[in-house]
Amino acid sequence: MSSVLLVEDEEALRLFLGDSLRSEGYSVETASDGAEGLEKALRLSPDLIVLDIMLPGKDGFEICQALRRRGKPTPILMLTARNQIQDTVTGLKIGADDYVTKPFDMSELMARIGALLRRASAAGGHSAPAMVYEFGSIRVDLRGTEVTKNGKPVDLSAREFQLLRFLIEHRGETLSRDTLLREVWGYGAKIYTRTVDVRIANLRQQLEDDPKEPRYILTVQGLGYKFRAEGGHS
Ligand code: CA
């Protein structure tokens, strides 16, 4: 049974979420403020943390940062308020793994939690080594969320990093724009297909030696994109 720590100060939501998670078969601990959340995260080492951002005491960012600084790789799913895109970018940059926007659909939340737990267990759980993927002069640390080219840091937005990670994890597969929108941007996001092309263009600009003749991030005419299946984990 996977254990989930739920950190949420809004009592009605905490009770409802806790019940929903239990009915899905998770063992659930809850915390109603930031200090309690951090204390329980450290003491209980749950399999996953559902973390609200706006909390009394320490906010969700501080908790996330404190855990990552102590080397805790526990998957963190953040709950963010609608229209606060900057929050999600900040959250992902400081080490959250995913987020859902309030008000959220319970089935979506459960799907995200399931996906994070599967990813964590596929990576070997808490003792997972850094997952590093290298291609050409580019090095991508999937867990440390760091990308370098010729040893120099590449500055990607959180979304671009997620996109790159998804491409790498599905290398060799043709991925349609719809698939990328759904998997990388999240269900129900109101954005345009063109968004994918813009982000892909920026990834190429940052990573490819010749962005017009990409070696890694390939266009599959009429279908979408594909990451070239070479290189490997180390
Ligand atoms: Ca809150």
mmCIF file of C-alpha atoms and ligand atoms in Angstrom:
data_model
loop_
_atom_site.group_PDB
_atom_site.id
_atom_site.type_symbol
_atom_site.label_atom_id
_atom_site.label_comp_id
_atom_site.label_asym_id
_atom_site.label_seq_id
_atom_site.Cartn_x
_atom_site.Cartn_y
_atom_site.Cartn_z
ATOM 1 C CA MET A 1 0.000 0.000 0.000
ATOM 2 C CA SER A 2 1.399 3.377 -0.949
ATOM 3 C CA SER A 3 1.388 6.117 1.653
ATOM 4 C CA VAL A 4 0.412 9.679 0.884
ATOM 5 C CA LEU A 5 0.990 12.748 3.009
ATOM 6 C CA LEU A 6 -1.633 15.383 2.331
ATOM 7 C CA VAL A 7 -0.696 18.934 3.340
ATOM 8 C CA GLU A 8 -3.686 21.229 2.993
ATOM 9 C CA ASP A 9 -4.969 23.881 5.397
ATOM 10 C CA GLU A 10 -8.514 24.055 4.039
ATOM 11 C CA GLU A 11 -10.320 21.633 6.287
ATOM 12 C CA ALA A 12 -13.184 20.639 3.989
ATOM 13 C CA LEU A 13 -10.810 19.926 1.129
ATOM 14 C CA ARG A 14 -8.397 18.059 3.397
ATOM 15 C CA LEU A 15 -11.150 15.783 4.691
ATOM 16 C CA PHE A 16 -12.602 15.195 1.242
ATOM 17 C CA LEU A 17 -9.219 14.511 -0.348
ATOM 18 C CA GLY A 18 -8.170 12.279 2.523
ATOM 19 C CA ASP A 19 -11.326 10.175 2.190
ATOM 20 C CA SER A 20 -10.954 9.989 -1.582
ATOM 21 C CA LEU A 21 -7.357 8.834 -1.317
ATOM 22 C CA ARG A 22 -8.220 6.230 1.315
ATOM 23 C CA SER A 23 -11.033 4.894 -0.846
ATOM 24 C CA GLU A 24 -8.457 4.475 -3.641
ATOM 25 C CA GLY A 25 -6.443 2.270 -1.295
ATOM 26 C CA TYR A 26 -3.772 4.706 -0.087
ATOM 27 C CA SER A 27 -2.775 5.047 3.507
ATOM 28 C CA VAL A 28 -3.112 8.734 4.262
ATOM 29 C CA GLU A 29 -1.553 11.098 6.795
ATOM 30 C CA THR A 30 -2.585 14.717 6.841
ATOM 31 C CA ALA A 31 -1.117 18.013 7.959
ATOM 32 C CA SER A 32 -2.949 21.328 8.187
ATOM 33 C CA ASP A 33 -0.051 23.790 8.203
ATOM 34 C CA GLY A 34 3.429 24.162 6.832
ATOM 35 C CA ALA A 35 5.409 23.273 9.938
ATOM 36 C CA GLU A 36 3.406 20.115 10.559
ATOM 37 C CA GLY A 37 3.684 19.232 6.885
ATOM 38 C CA LEU A 38 7.467 19.450 6.846
ATOM 39 C CA GLU A 39 7.777 17.624 10.149
ATOM 40 C CA LYS A 40 5.614 14.731 8.939
ATOM 41 C CA ALA A 41 7.283 14.619 5.526
ATOM 42 C CA LEU A 42 10.653 14.163 7.216
ATOM 43 C CA ARG A 43 9.508 11.795 9.953
ATOM 44 C CA LEU A 44 7.114 9.564 8.005
ATOM 45 C CA SER A 45 8.900 9.455 4.622
ATOM 46 C CA PRO A 46 5.660 8.952 2.692
ATOM 47 C CA ASP A 47 5.695 7.553 -0.853
ATOM 48 C CA LEU A 48 4.173 10.756 -2.170
ATOM 49 C CA ILE A 49 3.235 14.218 -0.910
ATOM 50 C CA VAL A 50 0.219 16.203 -2.065
ATOM 51 C CA LEU A 51 1.244 19.719 -1.174
ATOM 52 C CA ASP A 52 -0.844 22.857 -1.188
ATOM 53 C CA ILE A 53 1.136 26.030 -1.899
ATOM 54 C CA MET A 54 -0.721 28.563 0.229
ATOM 55 C CA LEU A 55 -0.338 27.343 3.798
ATOM 56 C CA PRO A 56 -0.063 29.039 7.169
ATOM 57 C CA GLY A 57 3.474 29.050 8.510
ATOM 58 C CA LYS A 58 5.753 27.612 5.857
ATOM 59 C CA ASP A 59 4.274 27.614 2.369
ATOM 60 C CA GLY A 60 4.446 24.732 -0.069
ATOM 61 C CA PHE A 61 7.540 26.132 -1.807
ATOM 62 C CA GLU A 62 9.489 26.257 1.443
ATOM 63 C CA ILE A 63 8.514 22.696 2.294
ATOM 64 C CA CYS A 64 9.461 21.448 -1.151
ATOM 65 C CA GLN A 65 12.802 23.253 -1.038
ATOM 66 C CA ALA A 66 13.565 22.051 2.468
ATOM 67 C CA LEU A 67 12.935 18.436 1.455
ATOM 68 C CA ARG A 68 15.038 18.645 -1.707
ATOM 69 C CA ARG A 69 17.897 20.337 0.169
ATOM 70 C CA ARG A 70 17.925 17.400 2.539
ATOM 71 C CA GLY A 71 18.106 15.049 -0.413
ATOM 72 C CA LYS A 72 14.570 13.714 -0.042
ATOM 73 C CA PRO A 73 13.398 12.610 -3.505
ATOM 74 C CA THR A 74 9.793 11.952 -2.415
ATOM 75 C CA PRO A 75 7.488 12.711 -5.371
ATOM 76 C CA ILE A 76 5.613 15.963 -4.759
ATOM 77 C CA LEU A 77 2.342 16.885 -6.422
ATOM 78 C CA MET A 78 1.505 20.545 -5.859
ATOM 79 C CA LEU A 79 -1.949 22.028 -5.615
ATOM 80 C CA THR A 80 -1.945 25.446 -7.231
ATOM 81 C CA ALA A 81 -4.566 28.117 -7.638
ATOM 82 C CA ARG A 82 -5.982 28.758 -11.075
ATOM 83 C CA ASN A 83 -4.287 31.527 -13.076
ATOM 84 C CA GLN A 84 -1.140 31.334 -11.027
ATOM 85 C CA ILE A 85 1.061 29.896 -13.718
ATOM 86 C CA GLN A 86 4.092 31.471 -12.081
ATOM 87 C CA ASP A 87 3.443 29.288 -9.039
ATOM 88 C CA THR A 88 3.635 26.130 -11.090
ATOM 89 C CA VAL A 89 6.828 27.262 -12.806
ATOM 90 C CA THR A 90 8.392 28.089 -9.448
ATOM 91 C CA GLY A 91 7.183 24.822 -7.960
ATOM 92 C CA LEU A 92 8.630 22.716 -10.748
ATOM 93 C CA LYS A 93 11.915 24.623 -10.694
ATOM 94 C CA ILE A 94 12.427 23.984 -7.009
ATOM 95 C CA GLY A 95 11.743 20.302 -7.353
ATOM 96 C CA ALA A 96 8.036 19.539 -7.363
ATOM 97 C CA ASP A 97 7.245 16.725 -9.785
ATOM 98 C CA ASP A 98 3.828 17.718 -10.995
ATOM 99 C CA TYR A 99 0.898 19.934 -10.124
ATOM 100 C CA VAL A 100 -2.839 20.188 -10.480
ATOM 101 C CA THR A 101 -4.743 23.425 -10.585
ATOM 102 C CA LYS A 102 -7.607 24.073 -8.190
ATOM 103 C CA PRO A 103 -10.447 23.415 -8.629
ATOM 104 C CA PHE A 104 -9.398 20.041 -9.948
ATOM 105 C CA ASP A 105 -11.148 16.974 -11.132
ATOM 106 C CA MET A 106 -10.708 14.098 -8.683
ATOM 107 C CA SER A 107 -10.101 11.538 -11.418
ATOM 108 C CA GLU A 108 -7.343 13.734 -12.832
ATOM 109 C CA LEU A 109 -5.721 14.075 -9.425
ATOM 110 C CA MET A 110 -5.820 10.299 -8.912
ATOM 111 C CA ALA A 111 -4.353 9.724 -12.368
ATOM 112 C CA ARG A 112 -1.479 12.114 -11.619
ATOM 113 C CA ILE A 113 -0.785 10.489 -8.263
ATOM 114 C CA GLY A 114 -0.795 7.035 -9.832
ATOM 115 C CA ALA A 115 1.566 8.179 -12.580
ATOM 116 C CA LEU A 116 4.014 9.744 -10.110
ATOM 117 C CA LEU A 117 4.082 6.636 -7.945
ATOM 118 C CA ARG A 118 4.636 4.401 -10.967
ATOM 119 C CA ARG A 119 7.429 6.651 -12.176
ATOM 120 C CA ALA A 120 9.054 6.630 -8.752
ATOM 121 C CA SER A 121 8.870 2.860 -8.403
ATOM 122 C CA ALA A 122 10.151 2.370 -11.975
ATOM 123 C CA ALA A 123 13.107 4.561 -11.027
ATOM 124 C CA GLY A 124 13.806 2.347 -8.032
ATOM 125 C CA GLY A 125 11.890 4.220 -5.380
ATOM 126 C CA HIS A 126 13.593 6.399 -2.842
ATOM 127 C CA SER A 127 17.095 5.129 -3.429
ATOM 128 C CA ALA A 128 16.866 5.932 -7.154
ATOM 129 C CA PRO A 129 20.169 7.049 -8.619
ATOM 130 C CA ALA A 130 20.303 10.176 -10.721
ATOM 131 C CA MET A 131 18.822 9.453 -14.137
ATOM 132 C CA VAL A 132 21.168 10.983 -16.597
ATOM 133 C CA TYR A 133 20.671 10.926 -20.319
ATOM 134 C CA GLU A 134 23.367 12.076 -22.696
ATOM 135 C CA PHE A 135 23.213 12.829 -26.361
ATOM 136 C CA GLY A 136 26.012 14.553 -28.237
ATOM 137 C CA SER A 137 27.327 17.370 -26.084
ATOM 138 C CA ILE A 138 24.076 17.565 -24.141
ATOM 139 C CA ARG A 139 23.556 16.078 -20.723
ATOM 140 C CA VAL A 140 20.115 15.871 -19.126
ATOM 141 C CA ASP A 141 19.755 14.979 -15.464
ATOM 142 C CA LEU A 142 16.116 13.958 -15.220
ATOM 143 C CA ARG A 143 15.936 13.803 -11.455
ATOM 144 C CA GLY A 144 18.116 16.813 -10.764
ATOM 145 C CA THR A 145 16.278 18.702 -13.535
ATOM 146 C CA GLU A 146 19.533 20.021 -14.948
ATOM 147 C CA VAL A 147 20.475 20.356 -18.565
ATOM 148 C CA THR A 148 23.942 21.235 -19.806
ATOM 149 C CA LYS A 149 25.433 21.641 -23.238
ATOM 150 C CA ASN A 150 29.204 21.396 -23.518
ATOM 151 C CA GLY A 151 29.228 21.528 -19.730
ATOM 152 C CA LYS A 152 27.374 24.855 -19.611
ATOM 153 C CA PRO A 153 23.909 25.081 -18.051
ATOM 154 C CA VAL A 154 21.044 25.417 -20.520
ATOM 155 C CA ASP A 155 18.265 27.671 -19.312
ATOM 156 C CA LEU A 156 14.935 25.981 -19.989
ATOM 157 C CA SER A 157 11.575 26.915 -18.566
ATOM 158 C CA ALA A 158 9.928 24.330 -16.336
ATOM 159 C CA ARG A 159 7.551 23.460 -19.153
ATOM 160 C CA GLU A 160 10.366 23.043 -21.644
ATOM 161 C CA PHE A 161 12.137 20.744 -19.244
ATOM 162 C CA GLN A 162 8.971 18.675 -18.845
ATOM 163 C CA LEU A 163 8.615 18.537 -22.610
ATOM 164 C CA LEU A 164 12.228 17.461 -23.040
ATOM 165 C CA ARG A 165 11.830 14.836 -20.331
ATOM 166 C CA PHE A 166 8.706 13.465 -21.971
ATOM 167 C CA LEU A 167 10.428 13.325 -25.373
ATOM 168 C CA ILE A 168 13.403 11.506 -23.866
ATOM 169 C CA GLU A 169 11.258 9.075 -21.924
ATOM 170 C CA HIS A 170 9.400 8.253 -25.137
ATOM 171 C CA ARG A 171 12.355 8.409 -27.473
ATOM 172 C CA GLY A 172 11.847 6.621 -30.760
ATOM 173 C CA GLU A 173 8.066 7.094 -30.572
ATOM 174 C CA THR A 174 6.196 9.495 -32.797
ATOM 175 C CA LEU A 175 4.323 11.872 -30.495
ATOM 176 C CA SER A 176 1.435 13.921 -31.823
ATOM 177 C CA ARG A 177 0.886 17.500 -30.726
ATOM 178 C CA ASP A 178 -2.304 16.365 -28.994
ATOM 179 C CA THR A 179 -0.387 13.755 -27.020
ATOM 180 C CA LEU A 180 2.220 16.301 -25.978
ATOM 181 C CA LEU A 181 -0.455 18.808 -24.969
ATOM 182 C CA ARG A 182 -2.254 16.218 -22.902
ATOM 183 C CA GLU A 183 0.784 14.645 -21.270
ATOM 184 C CA VAL A 184 3.029 17.654 -20.800
ATOM 185 C CA TRP A 185 0.599 20.538 -20.413
ATOM 186 C CA GLY A 186 -2.058 18.588 -18.558
ATOM 187 C CA TYR A 187 -5.608 17.680 -19.272
ATOM 188 C CA GLY A 188 -8.055 20.428 -20.031
ATOM 189 C CA ALA A 189 -5.399 23.091 -20.411
ATOM 190 C CA LYS A 190 -6.738 25.843 -22.613
ATOM 191 C CA ILE A 191 -3.836 26.346 -24.915
ATOM 192 C CA TYR A 192 -3.222 26.124 -28.594
ATOM 193 C CA THR A 193 -1.462 23.453 -30.572
ATOM 194 C CA ARG A 194 0.968 26.119 -31.736
ATOM 195 C CA THR A 195 2.273 26.230 -28.164
ATOM 196 C CA VAL A 196 3.909 22.866 -28.718
ATOM 197 C CA ASP A 197 5.678 24.100 -31.847
ATOM 198 C CA VAL A 198 6.948 27.200 -30.077
ATOM 199 C CA ARG A 199 8.390 25.162 -27.202
ATOM 200 C CA ILE A 200 9.905 22.606 -29.549
ATOM 201 C CA ALA A 201 11.520 25.443 -31.513
ATOM 202 C CA ASN A 202 13.029 26.816 -28.329
ATOM 203 C CA LEU A 203 14.325 23.434 -27.229
ATOM 204 C CA ARG A 204 16.005 23.053 -30.615
ATOM 205 C CA GLN A 205 17.423 26.538 -30.373
ATOM 206 C CA GLN A 206 18.959 25.721 -27.019
ATOM 207 C CA LEU A 207 20.098 22.162 -27.635
ATOM 208 C CA GLU A 208 20.688 21.493 -31.309
ATOM 209 C CA ASP A 209 23.949 22.505 -32.967
ATOM 210 C CA ASP A 210 21.919 23.496 -36.015
ATOM 211 C CA PRO A 211 18.283 24.123 -35.021
ATOM 212 C CA LYS A 212 17.251 24.064 -38.701
ATOM 213 C CA GLU A 213 18.708 20.583 -39.156
ATOM 214 C CA PRO A 214 17.872 18.984 -35.820
ATOM 215 C CA ARG A 215 19.674 15.759 -35.001
ATOM 216 C CA TYR A 216 17.664 14.844 -31.914
ATOM 217 C CA ILE A 217 14.281 16.538 -31.827
ATOM 218 C CA LEU A 218 12.839 15.464 -35.157
ATOM 219 C CA THR A 219 9.668 16.514 -36.960
ATOM 220 C CA VAL A 220 7.503 13.681 -38.209
ATOM 221 C CA GLN A 221 5.707 15.370 -41.083
ATOM 222 C CA GLY A 222 1.964 15.593 -40.502
ATOM 223 C CA LEU A 223 2.146 13.593 -37.276
ATOM 224 C CA GLY A 224 4.167 15.373 -34.660
ATOM 225 C CA TYR A 225 7.612 15.005 -33.138
ATOM 226 C CA LYS A 226 10.032 12.280 -32.241
ATOM 227 C CA PHE A 227 13.138 12.163 -30.113
ATOM 228 C CA ARG A 228 15.925 10.275 -31.839
ATOM 229 C CA ALA A 229 16.431 6.929 -30.116
ATOM 230 C CA GLU A 230 20.122 6.907 -29.507
ATOM 231 C CA GLY A 231 22.345 7.451 -26.534
ATOM 232 C CA GLY A 232 21.356 5.987 -23.215
ATOM 233 C CA HIS A 233 21.113 6.257 -19.499
ATOM 234 C CA SER A 234 24.208 6.269 -17.443
HETATM 235 CA CA CA B 1 -4.315 26.634 1.183
#
